mmCIF file of C-alpha atoms in Angstrom:
data_model
loop_
_atom_site.group_PDB
_atom_site.id
_atom_site.type_symbol
_atom_site.label_atom_id
_atom_site.label_comp_id
_atom_site.label_asym_id
_atom_site.label_seq_id
_atom_site.Cartn_x
_atom_site.Cartn_y
_atom_site.Cartn_z
ATOM 1 C CA MET A 1 38.329 40.571 149.937
ATOM 2 C CA ILE A 2 40.746 40.897 147.024
ATOM 3 C CA LYS A 3 41.136 37.584 145.196
ATOM 4 C CA THR A 4 41.555 38.624 141.561
ATOM 5 C CA ILE A 5 43.430 41.326 139.695
ATOM 6 C CA PHE A 6 40.248 43.203 138.851
ATOM 7 C CA ASP A 7 39.212 43.263 142.521
ATOM 8 C CA PHE A 8 41.930 45.885 143.101
ATOM 9 C CA TYR A 9 40.164 48.399 140.853
ATOM 10 C CA TYR A 10 36.778 47.926 142.487
ATOM 11 C CA HIS A 11 38.353 48.035 145.958
ATOM 12 C CA ALA A 12 40.088 51.316 145.086
ATOM 13 C CA LEU A 13 36.870 52.787 143.667
ATOM 14 C CA LYS A 14 34.964 51.905 146.838
ATOM 15 C CA ASN A 15 37.602 52.712 149.463
ATOM 16 C CA ASP A 16 39.952 55.290 147.944
ATOM 17 C CA PRO A 17 38.448 56.872 144.809
ATOM 18 C CA ARG A 18 40.800 59.325 143.152
ATOM 19 C CA PRO A 19 40.256 62.019 140.553
ATOM 20 C CA ASP A 20 43.614 61.168 138.976
ATOM 21 C CA ALA A 21 43.993 57.402 139.338
ATOM 22 C CA PHE A 22 45.738 57.169 135.933
ATOM 23 C CA THR A 23 47.612 60.101 134.428
ATOM 24 C CA GLN A 24 49.620 60.249 131.222
ATOM 25 C CA LYS A 25 50.972 62.913 128.912
ATOM 26 C CA MET A 26 49.058 63.136 125.631
ATOM 27 C CA ASN A 27 49.837 65.670 122.921
ATOM 28 C CA GLY A 28 51.953 67.688 125.336
ATOM 29 C CA ARG A 29 49.450 67.864 128.185
ATOM 30 C CA TRP A 30 48.658 65.717 131.196
ATOM 31 C CA VAL A 31 45.370 63.826 131.004
ATOM 32 C CA SER A 32 43.879 61.989 133.984
ATOM 33 C CA LEU A 33 41.197 59.377 134.483
ATOM 34 C CA SER A 34 39.413 59.069 137.803
ATOM 35 C CA SER A 35 38.869 55.742 139.547
ATOM 36 C CA ALA A 36 35.217 55.842 138.451
ATOM 37 C CA GLU A 37 36.151 56.597 134.821
ATOM 38 C CA ILE A 38 38.581 53.661 134.756
ATOM 39 C CA VAL A 39 35.947 51.207 135.951
ATOM 40 C CA GLU A 40 33.276 52.657 133.636
ATOM 41 C CA LYS A 41 35.560 52.573 130.552
ATOM 42 C CA SER A 42 36.724 49.064 131.367
ATOM 43 C CA LYS A 43 33.111 47.882 131.549
ATOM 44 C CA ARG A 44 32.330 49.482 128.181
ATOM 45 C CA PHE A 45 35.464 47.765 126.826
ATOM 46 C CA SER A 46 34.510 44.404 128.391
ATOM 47 C CA THR A 47 31.060 44.694 126.808
ATOM 48 C CA GLY A 48 32.704 45.126 123.397
ATOM 49 C CA LEU A 49 35.050 42.197 123.980
ATOM 50 C CA LEU A 50 32.128 39.968 124.938
ATOM 51 C CA GLN A 51 30.331 41.071 121.760
ATOM 52 C CA LEU A 52 33.416 39.934 119.794
ATOM 53 C CA GLY A 53 32.757 36.486 121.235
ATOM 54 C CA LEU A 54 35.663 36.387 123.679
ATOM 55 C CA GLN A 55 35.095 34.162 126.679
ATOM 56 C CA LYS A 56 36.856 32.794 129.727
ATOM 57 C CA GLY A 57 40.188 31.192 128.874
ATOM 58 C CA ASP A 58 40.644 32.967 125.527
ATOM 59 C CA ARG A 59 43.887 34.897 125.081
ATOM 60 C CA ILE A 60 44.649 38.367 123.778
ATOM 61 C CA ALA A 61 48.074 39.958 123.329
ATOM 62 C CA VAL A 62 49.061 43.456 124.438
ATOM 63 C CA ILE A 63 52.151 44.834 122.721
ATOM 64 C CA SER A 64 52.726 48.304 124.097
ATOM 65 C CA ASN A 65 54.818 50.393 126.401
ATOM 66 C CA ASN A 66 53.211 51.425 129.673
ATOM 67 C CA ARG A 67 50.189 53.665 129.072
ATOM 68 C CA THR A 68 46.633 54.095 130.297
ATOM 69 C CA GLU A 69 45.150 52.031 127.453
ATOM 70 C CA TRP A 70 47.361 49.075 128.438
ATOM 71 C CA HIS A 71 45.853 49.077 131.923
ATOM 72 C CA LEU A 72 42.298 49.540 130.633
ATOM 73 C CA THR A 73 42.793 46.561 128.341
ATOM 74 C CA ASP A 74 44.146 44.493 131.224
ATOM 75 C CA LEU A 75 41.166 45.283 133.457
ATOM 76 C CA ALA A 76 38.670 44.775 130.623
ATOM 77 C CA VAL A 77 39.973 41.305 129.784
ATOM 78 C CA GLN A 78 40.723 40.152 133.334
ATOM 79 C CA GLN A 79 37.208 40.831 134.585
ATOM 80 C CA ILE A 80 35.693 38.601 131.898
ATOM 81 C CA GLY A 81 38.210 35.775 132.380
ATOM 82 C CA VAL A 82 40.242 36.410 129.237
ATOM 83 C CA ILE A 83 43.986 35.860 129.636
ATOM 84 C CA ASN A 84 46.279 38.823 128.968
ATOM 85 C CA VAL A 85 49.542 38.016 127.182
ATOM 86 C CA PRO A 86 51.813 41.075 127.325
ATOM 87 C CA ILE A 87 54.625 40.944 124.768
ATOM 88 C CA TYR A 88 57.813 43.004 124.520
ATOM 89 C CA THR A 89 57.679 45.868 122.019
ATOM 90 C CA ASN A 90 61.214 45.326 120.718
ATOM 91 C CA ILE A 91 61.348 41.712 119.524
ATOM 92 C CA THR A 92 61.536 40.319 115.999
ATOM 93 C CA GLU A 93 58.570 39.547 113.788
ATOM 94 C CA ALA A 94 59.546 35.873 114.032
ATOM 95 C CA ASP A 95 59.304 36.048 117.836
ATOM 96 C CA TYR A 96 55.935 37.823 117.623
ATOM 97 C CA GLN A 97 54.679 35.076 115.335
ATOM 98 C CA TYR A 98 56.006 32.340 117.614
ATOM 99 C CA ILE A 99 54.466 33.830 120.787
ATOM 100 C CA LEU A 100 51.109 34.650 119.188
ATOM 101 C CA ASN A 101 50.867 31.096 117.853
ATOM 102 C CA ASP A 102 52.094 29.517 121.079
ATOM 103 C CA CYS A 103 49.542 31.314 123.250
ATOM 104 C CA GLY A 104 46.746 31.202 120.672
ATOM 105 C CA ALA A 105 45.982 34.932 120.868
ATOM 106 C CA LYS A 106 42.667 35.840 119.259
ATOM 107 C CA PHE A 107 43.358 39.579 119.113
ATOM 108 C CA ALA A 108 46.389 41.834 119.433
ATOM 109 C CA PHE A 109 46.211 45.275 121.039
ATOM 110 C CA VAL A 110 49.239 47.335 120.038
ATOM 111 C CA SER A 111 50.498 50.797 120.858
ATOM 112 C CA ASP A 112 51.316 52.278 117.467
ATOM 113 C CA GLY A 113 51.666 51.942 113.717
ATOM 114 C CA THR A 114 55.156 50.469 113.819
ATOM 115 C CA ILE A 115 54.090 47.498 115.919
ATOM 116 C CA ALA A 116 50.765 47.206 114.068
ATOM 117 C CA GLY A 117 52.726 46.902 110.815
ATOM 118 C CA LYS A 118 54.918 44.141 112.236
ATOM 119 C CA ILE A 119 51.907 42.168 113.437
ATOM 120 C CA LYS A 120 50.124 42.692 110.102
ATOM 121 C CA ASN A 121 53.213 41.277 108.340
ATOM 122 C CA ILE A 122 52.951 37.991 110.252
ATOM 123 C CA GLN A 123 49.163 37.822 110.728
ATOM 124 C CA SER A 124 48.650 35.242 107.977
ATOM 125 C CA GLY A 125 51.026 32.935 109.865
ATOM 126 C CA VAL A 126 49.006 33.167 113.099
ATOM 127 C CA VAL A 127 45.897 31.044 112.626
ATOM 128 C CA SER A 128 44.161 32.147 115.838
ATOM 129 C CA LEU A 129 44.606 35.912 115.308
ATOM 130 C CA ASN A 130 41.280 37.488 114.318
ATOM 131 C CA GLY A 131 42.260 41.154 114.455
ATOM 132 C CA ILE A 132 44.633 43.940 115.435
ATOM 133 C CA TYR A 133 43.579 47.007 117.422
ATOM 134 C CA THR A 134 45.783 50.050 118.033
ATOM 135 C CA PHE A 135 45.968 52.464 120.958
ATOM 136 C CA ASP A 136 47.200 55.316 118.720
ATOM 137 C CA GLU A 137 45.049 56.313 115.753
ATOM 138 C CA VAL A 138 46.640 54.444 112.803
ATOM 139 C CA ALA A 139 45.269 54.504 109.253
ATOM 140 C CA GLY A 140 44.161 51.066 108.086
ATOM 141 C CA PHE A 141 43.772 49.609 111.583
ATOM 142 C CA GLN A 142 40.896 49.440 114.025
ATOM 143 C CA HIS A 143 41.248 51.679 117.070
ATOM 144 C CA TYR A 144 40.686 50.052 120.453
ATOM 145 C CA SER A 145 38.005 52.647 121.245
ATOM 146 C CA ASP A 146 35.848 51.020 118.544
ATOM 147 C CA LEU A 147 35.207 48.334 121.175
ATOM 148 C CA LEU A 148 34.088 50.766 123.905
ATOM 149 C CA GLN A 149 30.346 50.260 123.797
ATOM 150 C CA PRO A 150 28.008 53.144 124.699
ATOM 151 C CA GLU A 151 25.843 50.791 126.774
ATOM 152 C CA ILE A 152 27.385 48.590 129.463
ATOM 153 C CA ASP A 153 26.068 45.031 129.654
ATOM 154 C CA GLU A 154 26.279 44.898 133.445
ATOM 155 C CA GLU A 155 24.546 41.528 133.652
ATOM 156 C CA ALA A 156 26.992 39.855 131.242
ATOM 157 C CA ILE A 157 30.011 41.407 132.970
ATOM 158 C CA GLN A 158 28.857 40.354 136.435
ATOM 159 C CA ALA A 159 28.176 36.830 135.162
ATOM 160 C CA ALA A 160 31.665 36.687 133.646
ATOM 161 C CA GLN A 161 33.272 38.090 136.812
ATOM 162 C CA ALA A 162 31.531 35.423 138.907
ATOM 163 C CA GLN A 163 33.223 32.740 136.794
ATOM 164 C CA VAL A 164 36.750 34.076 137.438
ATOM 165 C CA HIS A 165 38.457 32.416 140.392
ATOM 166 C CA GLU A 166 41.747 33.075 142.142
ATOM 167 C CA ASP A 167 43.323 29.894 140.753
ATOM 168 C CA ASP A 168 42.427 30.755 137.144
ATOM 169 C CA VAL A 169 45.259 31.808 134.847
ATOM 170 C CA ALA A 170 45.397 35.599 134.552
ATOM 171 C CA THR A 171 48.415 36.066 132.302
ATOM 172 C CA PHE A 172 51.150 34.352 130.311
ATOM 173 C CA ILE A 173 54.541 36.045 130.680
ATOM 174 C CA TYR A 174 57.066 35.111 127.997
ATOM 175 C CA THR A 175 60.821 35.009 128.509
ATOM 176 C CA SER A 176 63.045 36.928 126.115
ATOM 177 C CA GLY A 177 64.098 33.697 124.380
ATOM 178 C CA THR A 178 67.844 34.376 124.490
ATOM 179 C CA THR A 179 68.683 30.647 124.412
ATOM 180 C CA GLY A 180 65.875 29.453 122.156
ATOM 181 C CA ASN A 181 62.215 30.160 121.602
ATOM 182 C CA PRO A 182 60.503 32.322 124.233
ATOM 183 C CA LYS A 183 58.781 30.306 126.933
ATOM 184 C CA GLY A 184 55.466 31.273 128.496
ATOM 185 C CA VAL A 185 54.946 31.225 132.251
ATOM 186 C CA MET A 186 51.328 30.961 133.391
ATOM 187 C CA LEU A 187 50.459 33.101 136.416
ATOM 188 C CA THR A 188 47.156 32.861 138.251
ATOM 189 C CA HIS A 189 45.210 35.647 139.897
ATOM 190 C CA ARG A 190 46.375 34.211 143.232
ATOM 191 C CA ASN A 191 50.043 34.426 142.123
ATOM 192 C CA LEU A 192 49.685 38.088 141.212
ATOM 193 C CA VAL A 193 47.499 39.137 144.145
ATOM 194 C CA SER A 194 49.854 37.492 146.656
ATOM 195 C CA ASN A 195 52.699 39.654 145.341
ATOM 196 C CA VAL A 196 50.735 42.806 146.142
ATOM 197 C CA VAL A 197 48.701 42.052 149.269
#
């Protein structure tokens, strides 16, 4: 039974595995990941996140347009109980600083050098922020693939998954802040799953 966001991926792998579950254009050509590759990469990513010391209830920010790495990050954090805080790519540095402080993000995962530069500019004003990882290769920044461990810690991931319940917060969604500071809405796994099932 599907009760959490990450259950969808495992359900799809078991019941409808696809060779091209995620496809995106990279360097002028289409690149696909199979259902099995998505789950395997997410587990390698989760292993790295656990090694960073992230645990249930911690928050990370994702600042990126839609792309495969965004979804891998979401699955990797959701299955270990970490809360994903997606943030618009086109807001001011002041808004980034406000949201990152408000949610207490420990790490930011960003699409490119432009956004990485903006977050670097305000990093000293965000006490909780321990690091910035990029999806594109950007000089001077850690690439998200640095966290993809060669060995999956299946036991640690399964233990973390067992601690994630449908009424746990899965994500904070922030408003655009047109009439003041952005406001975060907490959504549980149950909220999100009920919109799909």
